[in-house]
Structure formats: structure tokens, C-alpha cells
Coordinates of C-alpha atoms in Angstrom, one line a residue:
M1 CA 0.1 0.0 0.2
I2 CA 1.1 3.3 -0.7
Y3 CA -0.4 6.1 1.8
N4 CA -0.5 9.8 2.5
L5 CA -0.6 11.4 5.9
I6 CA -2.0 15.0 5.8
D7 CA -1.7 17.7 8.5
T8 CA -4.6 20.1 7.5
K9 CA -3.6 22.7 10.1
N10 CA 0.1 22.7 9.5
K11 CA -0.3 22.2 5.6
L12 CA 2.0 19.1 5.6
I13 CA 1.7 16.0 3.3
Y14 CA 3.7 12.7 3.9
I15 CA 4.0 9.8 1.4
G16 CA 4.7 6.4 2.8
E17 CA 4.4 2.7 1.9
A18 CA 3.5 -0.4 4.2
S19 CA 2.5 -3.8 3.5
K20 CA 0.3 -4.0 6.7
L21 CA -1.4 -0.4 6.9
V22 CA -3.0 -0.2 10.4
P23 CA 0.3 -1.1 12.4
R24 CA 2.1 1.2 10.4
L25 CA -0.3 4.3 10.9
R26 CA 0.0 3.4 14.8
Q27 CA 3.8 4.0 14.7
D28 CA 5.4 7.6 15.2
H29 CA 5.7 9.6 12.2
S30 CA 7.9 12.3 13.8
S31 CA 8.1 14.1 10.2
I32 CA 4.3 14.6 10.5
P33 CA 3.0 14.4 13.9
H34 CA -0.1 16.0 14.1
W35 CA -1.6 14.3 10.9
D36 CA -5.4 14.4 11.1
Y37 CA -6.1 12.9 7.6
F38 CA -5.0 9.7 5.5
R39 CA -5.6 8.1 2.4
Y40 CA -4.3 5.0 1.1
D41 CA -3.8 3.1 -2.3
V42 CA -3.7 -0.8 -2.5
L43 CA -1.5 -2.1 -5.3
P44 CA -2.5 -5.0 -7.5
N45 CA -0.7 -8.1 -6.2
E46 CA 1.7 -8.4 -9.4
I47 CA 3.4 -5.2 -8.4
A48 CA 2.9 -5.2 -4.5
E49 CA 6.6 -6.2 -4.2
H50 CA 7.7 -3.0 -5.7
R51 CA 5.7 -0.4 -3.5
Q52 CA 8.8 0.9 -2.2
K53 CA 9.8 1.9 -5.6
F54 CA 6.4 3.6 -5.9
E55 CA 6.7 5.4 -2.6
R56 CA 9.8 7.0 -3.7
M57 CA 8.8 8.0 -7.1
L58 CA 5.7 9.6 -5.7
I59 CA 7.8 11.6 -3.1
K60 CA 10.2 13.0 -5.8
E61 CA 7.2 13.8 -7.9
F62 CA 5.7 15.7 -4.7
A63 CA 9.1 17.3 -4.2
Y64 CA 9.3 18.8 -7.7
L65 CA 5.5 20.7 -6.9
L66 CA 5.6 21.3 -3.5
A67 CA 8.2 23.1 -0.8
N68 CA 10.3 20.2 1.0
K69 CA 13.1 20.0 3.3
Q70 CA 15.7 19.0 0.9
N71 CA 15.2 22.3 -0.8
I72 CA 14.9 21.0 -4.2
E73 CA 13.5 23.5 -6.7
Y74 CA 9.5 23.1 -6.8
K75 CA 6.5 24.7 -8.9
N76 CA 4.8 25.9 -5.7
I77 CA 1.3 24.6 -6.8
G78 CA -0.2 24.7 -3.6
R79 CA 0.1 26.0 0.3
F80 CA 1.2 22.5 1.2
K81 CA 4.9 21.2 2.3
L82 CA 6.2 18.0 1.6
A83 CA 6.7 16.4 5.0
N84 CA 9.3 13.6 4.0
D85 CA 12.7 13.9 5.3
K86 CA 14.2 11.4 2.7
I87 CA 13.9 12.4 -1.2
V88 CA 15.6 9.9 -3.1

């Protein structure tokens, strides 16, 4: 699964991946501690083993659109900031 955590008050978006969503959501997310909304996509079984690659691709895509912690040049399409610490 690929999931998004959103902190609507602080305007942050976090992108993550998990094989088991509920235990992952219960873990600490220090990059976005006050998230109040989440969404997820279940990958088809035949590509589920590649979820980490999809996650990294989405993080890079969002980094080029939103302000981010790595100071990657971005298009500033919204008021939100990408909360992920690691952008590969």
C-alpha cells in the first residue's frame, strides 16, 4: 500500500508505504506528528512487491511540486509542504 498522511492545520503532506497499514499508522511519524487525515492506495498483487519504488517515485514527484525539506526546486502549486525527510 501507498499512503498519504495530511496535517491540514500545518499544511503538510507525507507519503509512505506499508505492507500492513494499521500497524504502520500506529507508529510514530515524527515528520508529521499532527496528521489528521489519511488516504491509501492498494497496489495490485502483481506489483505490490515494488511498493517501495512507487513510494520513492511519488515522493520525488511531490518534491518537484511542493516546498520540501531538501530545498529541491519546486513549482509551488499549493500551500502544502512535503513533510518527508528523505527524498531519494
